Amino acid sequence: MEDDHLNASFKAKKNGFYIRQRYVLSVLGFFGLFTMSCTRNNLNLVIVTMVNTTEQNQTQSGTFNWDSKQQGLLLGSYFYGYAAGNIPGGWMAGKYGFRKVFGVSLLISAIFSVLTPPAAYANFYLAVMCRALLGLFQGGLYPAMTHAWSNWAPPLEVSILNSITFSGFIFGLVAIFPLSGVIAKYLFWEAVFYITGGVAIFSSILFLILVSDTPSTHRCISGKEKLYIEKSIGKQEMSKANSVPWKSILTTKCTLALFVCHVADAWFQHTLPTILPTYLSNVLHFNITEGGLVMILPFLVQGFVILFGSQVTDTLRRKQLVTTTNIRKINSGLSLSISGLCLILTGYVGTNHYVVIGLFTASIAVNGLSYPGHYSNALDFAPRHSGIIFGISNTIANVICFLGPFSAGYIVTDPHSIPQWQSFFWLTFGINITGAIVYVIFGSGKEQKWAKEEKGNQLAEIEEEKLELT
């Protein structure tokens, strides 16, 4: 089978209890992306308490007199920086090591989060600059952690290790919704930025202290684990990751299929959370508190779907019940098609609160299968260049997905009109299905020839007596 050689390396692992440093890395990455999510989304949730607004003869007393255009510029400035930071982040992770890129980028972005309130008091455009720089430095976090697993993840554990880390962003989103409201209510809105930024600073320092770029340079890894990883993926040398095969990356069918699938998935993930509060408020007539609770539930369930689906994925691969190529296609196909179908059904079930909430929850939750699907795929077909590939893919997806909320505003001119919402849901379904079809036809989990490292007899020369190391 396609994965016979991977299964052989898995069986070589010795039994025994010790702290597996690859899982320590996944947990530290989890908390890094958790704090990234909090510092990224804190402004979205507290801006209503920062700005003076008048609605239905009720005045919200805030600190700043920013109009809607200024608020839109401030909220959008993060994403301009974020889109620009992905490719450089992926490239630097390959050249200088993911540890420095991830740890330092998270640290600097956290500092900009802390500086946001004083910048806002000083000058509106200073606040815009802080948010843009926050996005710029956070743009490299996902590509850096993707590259990390090319050095640390045995092939049959790629899905679960990568997904543990990536799920941190989802659980961070779940946490920041209620916490930001509580902090702003019982302390002051500035504290939201100080607390989330402070926690991110702590997380980045912990990451820099405890993480190493490769198993061979880690101070606390056991001999057994180091040998197991090296026998699975080879001993990684930093200097060999400098050359990027740009032409091959941009012309290989499986890479282009990944890009298309990522765009479709990102359209869904970016647009639905943006338009969902409007739908809940205008169609189902939920108040802010009820809408907030409904926003939390789907992402909480999605986080557990990510972890469970990833564990099942790697178990099936290890038992050779399905090839890597097929399980990636199955996961992403189910993720995009079922989430799109549930969204379509939402537009035709009327205003039954329980049914609509159930469909929205299912739609967002099943989308979690994309993490053991295409989000882990670059580590299969081009592990050495997975960081830069993810950076390119995420850049394309984020640039195109700026059109998501815009298209929603263009199609849904009357937020109370169910037919208009149906039209937008059909558009999203069509994009999802297109991404799924392209990926199922052209996607691949086999390592490409241009991505393979010249290893010579490196693995064969590892002495068997090292298996006894502890």
Short mmCIF file of C-alpha atoms in Angstrom, two decimals:
data_model
loop_
_atom_site.label_atom_id
_atom_site.label_comp_id
_atom_site.label_asym_id
_atom_site.label_seq_id
_atom_site.Cartn_x
_atom_site.Cartn_y
_atom_site.Cartn_z
CA MET A 1 0.00 0.00 0.00
CA GLU A 2 0.89 3.70 -0.29
CA ASP A 3 1.80 3.95 3.40
CA ASP A 4 3.60 0.64 4.01
CA HIS A 5 6.93 2.34 4.69
CA LEU A 6 5.30 4.70 7.16
CA ASN A 7 3.69 1.86 9.06
CA ALA A 8 7.00 0.03 9.30
CA SER A 9 8.63 2.99 11.01
CA PHE A 10 5.71 3.26 13.41
CA LYS A 11 6.10 -0.37 14.48
CA ALA A 12 9.75 0.28 15.29
CA LYS A 13 8.77 2.47 18.23
CA LYS A 14 9.60 0.98 21.61
CA ASN A 15 7.06 0.87 24.41
CA GLY A 16 7.65 2.80 27.60
CA PHE A 17 6.49 5.89 29.44
CA TYR A 18 8.22 9.22 29.04
CA ILE A 19 7.16 12.75 28.23
CA ARG A 20 7.05 12.84 24.46
CA GLN A 21 8.47 16.17 23.43
CA ARG A 22 6.58 16.22 20.13
CA TYR A 23 3.36 16.36 22.15
CA VAL A 24 4.82 19.02 24.43
CA LEU A 25 5.49 21.00 21.24
CA SER A 26 1.90 20.50 20.07
CA VAL A 27 0.53 21.75 23.40
CA LEU A 28 2.84 24.79 23.41
CA GLY A 29 1.76 25.50 19.82
CA PHE A 30 -1.86 25.09 20.94
CA PHE A 31 -1.48 27.78 23.59
CA GLY A 32 0.41 30.00 21.16
CA LEU A 33 -2.45 29.91 18.64
CA PHE A 34 -4.95 30.16 21.51
CA THR A 35 -3.44 33.49 22.53
CA MET A 36 -3.17 34.52 18.87
CA SER A 37 -6.92 34.01 18.55
CA CYS A 38 -7.58 36.08 21.66
CA THR A 39 -5.39 39.02 20.61
CA ARG A 40 -6.74 38.87 17.05
CA ASN A 41 -10.42 38.92 18.05
CA ASN A 42 -10.38 41.09 21.17
CA LEU A 43 -11.03 44.32 19.27
CA ASN A 44 -13.96 42.82 17.34
CA LEU A 45 -15.75 42.18 20.62
CA VAL A 46 -14.99 45.31 22.65
CA ILE A 47 -15.16 48.01 19.98
CA VAL A 48 -18.84 48.54 20.83
CA THR A 49 -17.81 49.66 24.31
CA MET A 50 -15.00 51.86 22.98
CA VAL A 51 -17.09 53.99 20.65
CA ASN A 52 -19.95 56.44 21.23
CA THR A 53 -23.02 55.14 19.38
CA THR A 54 -26.69 56.03 19.22
CA GLU A 55 -29.25 53.42 18.18
CA GLN A 56 -33.02 53.53 18.59
CA ASN A 57 -32.75 56.63 20.81
CA GLN A 58 -30.35 54.81 23.16
CA THR A 59 -26.83 56.15 23.56
CA GLN A 60 -23.83 53.88 24.18
CA SER A 61 -21.27 55.97 26.03
CA GLY A 62 -17.78 55.21 24.81
CA THR A 63 -14.36 56.83 24.73
CA PHE A 64 -14.00 57.57 21.00
CA ASN A 65 -16.12 59.32 18.38
CA TRP A 66 -15.15 57.10 15.45
CA ASP A 67 -17.62 56.88 12.58
CA SER A 68 -18.49 53.61 10.80
CA LYS A 69 -15.77 54.06 8.16
CA GLN A 70 -13.10 54.54 10.81
CA GLN A 71 -14.33 51.50 12.71
CA GLY A 72 -14.24 49.45 9.50
CA LEU A 73 -10.70 50.61 8.77
CA LEU A 74 -9.55 49.74 12.27
CA LEU A 75 -11.16 46.30 12.20
CA GLY A 76 -9.90 45.53 8.69
CA SER A 77 -6.33 46.74 9.23
CA TYR A 78 -5.41 43.48 10.98
CA PHE A 79 -6.19 41.42 7.89
CA TYR A 80 -4.12 43.56 5.55
CA GLY A 81 -1.10 42.90 7.73
CA TYR A 82 -2.02 39.24 8.21
CA ALA A 83 -2.25 38.55 4.48
CA ALA A 84 1.19 40.12 3.98
CA GLY A 85 2.87 38.09 6.72
CA ASN A 86 2.15 34.51 5.66
CA ILE A 87 4.65 33.91 2.85
CA PRO A 88 7.60 35.63 4.60
CA GLY A 89 6.76 33.69 7.76
CA GLY A 90 6.79 30.35 5.95
CA TRP A 91 10.03 31.18 4.15
CA MET A 92 11.81 32.35 7.32
CA ALA A 93 10.66 29.26 9.23
CA GLY A 94 12.43 27.11 6.64
CA LYS A 95 15.56 29.25 6.59
CA TYR A 96 16.01 30.26 10.22
CA GLY A 97 13.90 27.70 12.10
CA PHE A 98 10.28 27.72 13.19
CA ARG A 99 11.12 28.27 16.88
CA LYS A 100 12.44 31.80 16.40
CA VAL A 101 9.81 32.74 13.82
CA PHE A 102 6.87 31.52 15.90
CA GLY A 103 8.15 32.61 19.31
CA VAL A 104 9.43 36.05 18.33
CA SER A 105 6.45 36.80 16.06
CA LEU A 106 4.01 35.90 18.83
CA LEU A 107 5.97 38.01 21.32
CA ILE A 108 6.06 41.11 19.09
CA SER A 109 2.39 40.76 18.13
CA ALA A 110 1.46 40.50 21.82
CA ILE A 111 3.32 43.73 22.54
CA PHE A 112 1.31 45.47 19.82
CA SER A 113 -1.87 44.18 21.46
CA VAL A 114 -0.81 45.75 24.76
CA LEU A 115 0.06 49.01 22.98
CA THR A 116 -3.32 49.27 21.22
CA PRO A 117 -5.19 51.23 23.98
CA PRO A 118 -2.49 53.92 24.48
CA ALA A 119 -2.12 54.18 20.69
CA ALA A 120 -5.88 54.70 20.33
CA TYR A 121 -5.81 57.49 22.92
CA ALA A 122 -2.86 59.15 21.18
CA ASN A 123 -4.06 58.98 17.57
CA PHE A 124 -6.55 56.92 15.58
CA TYR A 125 -4.00 56.03 12.90
CA LEU A 126 -1.54 54.80 15.52
CA ALA A 127 -4.20 52.31 16.58
CA VAL A 128 -4.64 51.28 12.94
CA MET A 129 -0.88 50.79 12.66
CA CYS A 130 -0.82 48.64 15.82
CA ARG A 131 -3.54 46.39 14.45
CA ALA A 132 -1.87 46.10 11.04
CA LEU A 133 1.48 45.18 12.65
CA LEU A 134 -0.30 42.74 14.95
CA GLY A 135 -1.66 41.03 11.84
CA LEU A 136 1.68 41.18 10.03
CA PHE A 137 3.55 39.32 12.77
CA GLN A 138 0.73 36.85 13.38
CA GLY A 139 0.66 36.04 9.66
CA GLY A 140 3.74 33.87 10.09
CA LEU A 141 2.44 31.78 13.00
CA TYR A 142 0.44 29.16 11.08
CA PRO A 143 3.14 28.61 8.40
CA ALA A 144 5.83 28.36 11.10
CA MET A 145 3.94 25.69 13.05
CA THR A 146 3.17 23.81 9.85
CA HIS A 147 6.89 23.73 9.09
CA ALA A 148 7.58 22.56 12.65
CA TRP A 149 5.95 19.21 11.96
CA SER A 150 8.22 18.53 8.99
CA ASN A 151 10.95 18.20 11.63
CA TRP A 152 8.98 16.73 14.51
CA ALA A 153 5.98 14.69 13.34
CA PRO A 154 6.35 11.01 12.44
CA PRO A 155 4.28 10.65 9.24
CA LEU A 156 1.57 8.57 10.91
CA GLU A 157 1.08 11.20 13.62
CA VAL A 158 0.96 14.27 11.37
CA SER A 159 -2.83 14.69 11.56
CA ILE A 160 -3.18 14.64 15.33
CA LEU A 161 -0.07 16.70 16.11
CA ASN A 162 -0.89 19.37 13.55
CA SER A 163 -4.55 19.47 14.57
CA ILE A 164 -3.87 19.74 18.30
CA THR A 165 -1.86 22.86 17.54
CA PHE A 166 -4.34 24.37 15.07
CA SER A 167 -7.32 23.72 17.35
CA GLY A 168 -5.82 26.23 19.77
CA PHE A 169 -7.14 29.02 17.56
CA ILE A 170 -10.69 27.60 17.70
CA PHE A 171 -10.68 27.19 21.48
CA GLY A 172 -9.23 30.69 21.79
CA LEU A 173 -12.19 31.98 19.81
CA VAL A 174 -14.56 30.17 22.17
CA ALA A 175 -12.80 31.65 25.22
CA ILE A 176 -12.52 35.27 24.08
CA PHE A 177 -16.26 35.67 23.39
CA PRO A 178 -17.38 35.47 27.04
CA LEU A 179 -14.11 36.61 28.65
CA SER A 180 -13.89 39.90 26.77
CA GLY A 181 -17.38 40.83 27.88
CA VAL A 182 -16.69 39.94 31.50
CA ILE A 183 -13.37 41.80 31.59
CA ALA A 184 -14.81 44.91 29.95
CA LYS A 185 -17.84 44.90 32.25
CA TYR A 186 -16.10 44.38 35.60
CA LEU A 187 -12.78 46.11 34.85
CA PHE A 188 -12.43 48.37 31.80
CA TRP A 189 -12.17 47.81 28.05
CA GLU A 190 -8.41 48.51 28.01
CA ALA A 191 -7.89 45.50 30.30
CA VAL A 192 -9.04 43.17 27.51
CA PHE A 193 -5.97 44.15 25.47
CA TYR A 194 -3.62 44.14 28.46
CA ILE A 195 -4.69 40.72 29.74
CA THR A 196 -4.81 38.92 26.39
CA GLY A 197 -1.53 40.54 25.34
CA GLY A 198 0.11 39.66 28.65
CA VAL A 199 -0.91 36.03 28.41
CA ALA A 200 0.43 35.93 24.83
CA ILE A 201 3.76 37.37 25.99
CA PHE A 202 4.01 34.64 28.63
CA SER A 203 3.10 31.97 26.06
CA SER A 204 5.76 33.19 23.60
CA ILE A 205 8.52 33.23 26.24
CA LEU A 206 7.57 29.72 27.33
CA PHE A 207 7.70 28.59 23.70
CA LEU A 208 11.15 30.09 23.13
CA ILE A 209 12.53 28.47 26.30
CA LEU A 210 11.11 24.96 25.89
CA VAL A 211 11.13 24.38 22.12
CA SER A 212 13.91 23.33 19.76
CA ASP A 213 13.85 23.33 15.98
CA THR A 214 14.73 19.65 15.64
CA PRO A 215 14.74 16.57 17.87
CA SER A 216 18.52 16.33 17.56
CA THR A 217 18.97 19.76 19.21
CA HIS A 218 16.40 19.31 21.98
CA ARG A 219 17.86 19.21 25.49
CA CYS A 220 15.19 17.09 27.18
CA ILE A 221 14.12 14.58 24.53
CA SER A 222 14.68 10.91 25.27
CA GLY A 223 16.98 8.85 23.08
CA LYS A 224 14.09 6.57 22.18
CA GLU A 225 11.88 9.36 20.94
CA LYS A 226 14.66 11.07 19.03
CA LEU A 227 15.62 7.85 17.26
CA TYR A 228 11.99 7.04 16.51
CA ILE A 229 11.43 10.42 14.87
CA GLU A 230 14.71 10.27 12.96
CA LYS A 231 13.94 6.78 11.67
CA SER A 232 10.48 7.97 10.61
CA ILE A 233 11.37 11.19 8.79
CA GLY A 234 15.15 11.41 8.77
CA LYS A 235 17.52 13.60 10.74
CA GLN A 236 16.65 17.17 9.83
CA GLU A 237 19.38 19.64 8.98
CA MET A 238 18.42 23.32 9.01
CA SER A 239 20.79 24.27 6.22
CA LYS A 240 19.08 22.00 3.71
CA ALA A 241 15.75 23.84 3.80
CA ASN A 242 16.98 27.12 2.26
CA SER A 243 16.20 26.44 -1.42
CA VAL A 244 12.51 26.78 -2.30
CA PRO A 245 11.36 25.07 -5.54
CA TRP A 246 8.95 27.86 -6.44
CA LYS A 247 8.17 26.63 -9.95
CA SER A 248 7.34 23.11 -8.78
CA ILE A 249 5.19 24.41 -5.93
CA LEU A 250 3.19 26.68 -8.21
CA THR A 251 2.73 24.21 -11.07
CA THR A 252 2.09 20.85 -9.36
CA LYS A 253 -1.52 19.68 -9.58
CA CYS A 254 -1.84 18.56 -5.97
CA THR A 255 -0.51 21.92 -4.72
CA LEU A 256 -2.93 23.88 -6.90
CA ALA A 257 -5.77 21.61 -5.75
CA LEU A 258 -4.81 22.37 -2.16
CA PHE A 259 -4.93 26.11 -2.90
CA VAL A 260 -8.43 25.84 -4.41
CA CYS A 261 -9.69 23.75 -1.50
CA HIS A 262 -8.16 26.16 1.03
CA VAL A 263 -9.87 29.13 -0.65
CA ALA A 264 -13.26 27.38 -0.52
CA ASP A 265 -12.80 26.41 3.12
CA ALA A 266 -11.54 29.87 4.11
CA TRP A 267 -14.52 31.51 2.37
CA PHE A 268 -16.80 29.45 4.61
CA GLN A 269 -14.75 29.95 7.79
CA HIS A 270 -14.31 33.70 7.33
CA THR A 271 -17.76 34.59 6.05
CA LEU A 272 -20.09 32.55 8.25
CA PRO A 273 -18.92 33.99 11.62
CA THR A 274 -19.20 37.46 10.08
CA ILE A 275 -22.76 37.16 8.82
CA LEU A 276 -24.14 34.78 11.49
CA PRO A 277 -24.80 37.49 14.14
CA THR A 278 -26.76 39.51 11.55
CA TYR A 279 -28.84 36.46 10.60
CA LEU A 280 -29.54 35.58 14.22
CA SER A 281 -30.55 39.14 15.04
CA ASN A 282 -32.71 39.97 12.02
CA VAL A 283 -34.24 36.62 11.08
CA LEU A 284 -34.44 34.81 14.42
CA HIS A 285 -34.63 38.01 16.51
CA PHE A 286 -32.00 36.93 19.02
CA ASN A 287 -30.65 39.54 21.40
CA ILE A 288 -26.91 40.13 21.85
CA THR A 289 -26.56 37.71 24.77
CA GLU A 290 -28.46 34.90 23.04
CA GLY A 291 -26.52 35.49 19.82
CA GLY A 292 -23.22 35.32 21.69
CA LEU A 293 -24.08 31.97 23.23
CA VAL A 294 -25.10 30.59 19.84
CA MET A 295 -21.78 31.78 18.37
CA ILE A 296 -19.80 29.89 21.03
CA LEU A 297 -21.51 26.49 20.73
CA PRO A 298 -20.61 25.62 17.09
CA PHE A 299 -16.92 26.46 17.56
CA LEU A 300 -16.72 24.54 20.83
CA VAL A 301 -18.09 21.45 19.09
CA GLN A 302 -15.79 22.07 16.13
CA GLY A 303 -12.75 22.02 18.42
CA PHE A 304 -13.60 18.52 19.61
CA VAL A 305 -14.39 17.37 16.06
CA ILE A 306 -10.90 18.49 15.02
CA LEU A 307 -9.24 16.45 17.77
CA PHE A 308 -11.43 13.36 17.41
CA GLY A 309 -11.31 13.38 13.61
CA SER A 310 -7.53 13.71 13.61
CA GLN A 311 -7.09 10.79 15.99
CA VAL A 312 -9.38 8.61 13.87
CA THR A 313 -7.53 9.68 10.72
CA ASP A 314 -4.11 8.65 12.00
CA THR A 315 -5.48 5.42 13.47
CA LEU A 316 -6.96 4.43 10.10
CA ARG A 317 -3.67 5.27 8.36
CA ARG A 318 -1.63 3.33 10.91
CA LYS A 319 -3.84 0.24 10.54
CA GLN A 320 -3.57 0.59 6.74
CA LEU A 321 -7.34 0.71 6.37
CA VAL A 322 -7.08 3.73 4.10
CA THR A 323 -4.26 5.53 2.30
CA THR A 324 -3.13 9.01 3.24
CA THR A 325 -4.36 10.37 -0.10
CA ASN A 326 -7.84 8.92 0.32
CA ILE A 327 -8.36 9.96 3.94
CA ARG A 328 -7.32 13.54 3.19
CA LYS A 329 -9.86 13.61 0.35
CA ILE A 330 -12.56 12.00 2.48
CA ASN A 331 -12.07 14.48 5.34
CA SER A 332 -12.02 17.58 3.17
CA GLY A 333 -14.84 16.32 0.93
CA LEU A 334 -17.09 15.67 3.92
CA SER A 335 -16.08 18.93 5.56
CA LEU A 336 -16.95 21.14 2.59
CA SER A 337 -19.99 19.28 1.26
CA ILE A 338 -21.80 18.64 4.57
CA SER A 339 -21.10 22.12 5.94
CA GLY A 340 -22.44 23.65 2.73
CA LEU A 341 -25.50 21.39 2.72
CA CYS A 342 -26.37 22.27 6.34
CA LEU A 343 -26.07 25.94 5.44
CA ILE A 344 -28.49 25.48 2.52
CA LEU A 345 -31.01 23.71 4.75
CA THR A 346 -30.81 26.56 7.26
CA GLY A 347 -32.43 28.86 4.74
CA TYR A 348 -35.46 26.58 4.25
CA VAL A 349 -36.47 25.55 7.78
CA GLY A 350 -38.08 28.84 8.70
CA THR A 351 -37.52 30.43 12.08
CA ASN A 352 -37.50 27.33 14.27
CA HIS A 353 -34.73 28.32 16.66
CA TYR A 354 -33.67 24.84 17.67
CA VAL A 355 -33.47 23.50 14.11
CA VAL A 356 -31.58 26.54 12.84
CA ILE A 357 -29.10 26.44 15.74
CA GLY A 358 -28.65 22.71 15.20
CA LEU A 359 -27.92 23.19 11.50
CA PHE A 360 -25.51 26.08 12.10
CA THR A 361 -23.73 24.02 14.77
CA ALA A 362 -23.47 21.00 12.47
CA SER A 363 -22.27 23.17 9.59
CA ILE A 364 -19.43 24.75 11.58
CA ALA A 365 -18.60 21.62 13.58
CA VAL A 366 -18.19 19.25 10.62
CA ASN A 367 -15.94 21.85 9.01
CA GLY A 368 -13.41 20.75 11.65
CA LEU A 369 -12.62 17.74 9.45
CA SER A 370 -10.70 20.10 7.20
CA TYR A 371 -7.86 20.08 9.75
CA PRO A 372 -7.02 16.36 9.34
CA GLY A 373 -7.84 16.96 5.68
CA HIS A 374 -6.23 19.58 3.47
CA TYR A 375 -4.74 21.61 6.34
CA SER A 376 -2.38 18.69 7.03
CA ASN A 377 -1.84 17.79 3.38
CA ALA A 378 1.30 19.82 2.61
CA LEU A 379 3.10 17.79 5.29
CA ASP A 380 2.35 14.69 3.21
CA PHE A 381 3.43 15.69 -0.29
CA ALA A 382 6.12 18.29 0.51
CA PRO A 383 7.06 18.20 4.22
CA ARG A 384 10.28 20.19 3.85
CA HIS A 385 8.41 23.02 2.14
CA SER A 386 5.13 22.73 4.03
CA GLY A 387 5.56 26.08 5.78
CA ILE A 388 5.99 28.10 2.61
CA ILE A 389 3.21 26.15 0.86
CA PHE A 390 0.82 26.88 3.71
CA GLY A 391 1.93 30.51 3.65
CA ILE A 392 1.15 30.84 -0.07
CA SER A 393 -2.15 29.01 0.31
CA ASN A 394 -3.24 31.05 3.33
CA THR A 395 -2.31 34.30 1.58
CA ILE A 396 -4.39 33.47 -1.50
CA ALA A 397 -7.30 32.31 0.65
CA ASN A 398 -7.30 35.41 2.87
CA VAL A 399 -7.02 37.85 -0.04
CA ILE A 400 -9.92 36.24 -1.92
CA CYS A 401 -12.02 35.83 1.20
CA PHE A 402 -12.13 39.57 1.74
CA LEU A 403 -14.89 39.29 -0.88
CA GLY A 404 -17.01 37.06 1.40
CA PRO A 405 -18.52 39.71 3.70
CA PHE A 406 -18.66 42.13 0.73
CA SER A 407 -20.68 39.65 -1.36
CA ALA A 408 -22.98 39.01 1.59
CA GLY A 409 -23.67 42.73 1.84
CA TYR A 410 -24.27 42.93 -1.93
CA ILE A 411 -26.69 39.96 -2.04
CA VAL A 412 -28.44 40.47 1.31
CA THR A 413 -29.61 44.08 0.96
CA ASP A 414 -32.53 43.41 3.32
CA PRO A 415 -31.29 41.42 6.36
CA HIS A 416 -34.89 40.38 7.13
CA SER A 417 -35.35 38.74 3.70
CA ILE A 418 -35.07 34.95 3.89
CA PRO A 419 -34.92 34.54 0.05
CA GLN A 420 -31.88 36.82 -0.05
CA TRP A 421 -30.19 34.76 2.66
CA GLN A 422 -31.02 31.62 0.68
CA SER A 423 -29.24 33.09 -2.36
CA PHE A 424 -26.11 33.79 -0.34
CA PHE A 425 -26.17 30.31 1.23
CA TRP A 426 -26.39 28.78 -2.27
CA LEU A 427 -23.37 30.81 -3.35
CA THR A 428 -21.36 29.54 -0.37
CA PHE A 429 -22.51 25.98 -1.06
CA GLY A 430 -21.36 26.28 -4.68
CA ILE A 431 -17.92 27.49 -3.61
CA ASN A 432 -17.64 24.65 -1.08
CA ILE A 433 -18.59 21.99 -3.61
CA THR A 434 -16.18 23.39 -6.21
CA GLY A 435 -13.31 23.22 -3.72
CA ALA A 436 -14.26 19.67 -2.70
CA ILE A 437 -14.50 18.39 -6.29
CA VAL A 438 -11.16 19.90 -7.35
CA TYR A 439 -9.41 18.51 -4.28
CA VAL A 440 -10.92 15.03 -4.58
CA ILE A 441 -9.85 14.81 -8.24
CA PHE A 442 -6.36 16.31 -8.07
CA GLY A 443 -5.28 16.11 -4.40
CA SER A 444 -2.52 13.73 -3.31
CA GLY A 445 -0.93 12.48 -0.11
CA LYS A 446 2.20 11.08 -1.79
CA GLU A 447 5.49 12.89 -1.34
CA GLN A 448 6.42 14.60 -4.60
CA LYS A 449 9.80 13.96 -6.26
CA TRP A 450 10.76 17.63 -6.20
CA ALA A 451 10.08 17.75 -2.44
CA LYS A 452 12.27 14.83 -1.44
CA GLU A 453 15.49 15.40 0.44
CA GLU A 454 18.68 13.71 -0.66
CA LYS A 455 19.28 11.51 2.36
CA GLY A 456 21.64 8.94 0.94
CA ASN A 457 22.02 6.08 3.35
CA GLN A 458 21.41 8.25 6.38
CA LEU A 459 18.61 6.20 7.89
CA ALA A 460 20.21 2.86 7.14
CA GLU A 461 23.35 3.92 8.96
CA ILE A 462 21.61 4.62 12.28
CA GLU A 463 23.04 2.08 14.67
CA GLU A 464 20.52 -0.39 16.02
CA GLU A 465 22.02 -0.32 19.50
CA LYS A 466 20.67 3.24 19.85
CA LEU A 467 17.26 1.65 20.37
CA GLU A 468 18.38 0.91 23.89
CA LEU A 469 19.01 4.59 24.66
CA THR A 470 16.84 6.21 27.27
#
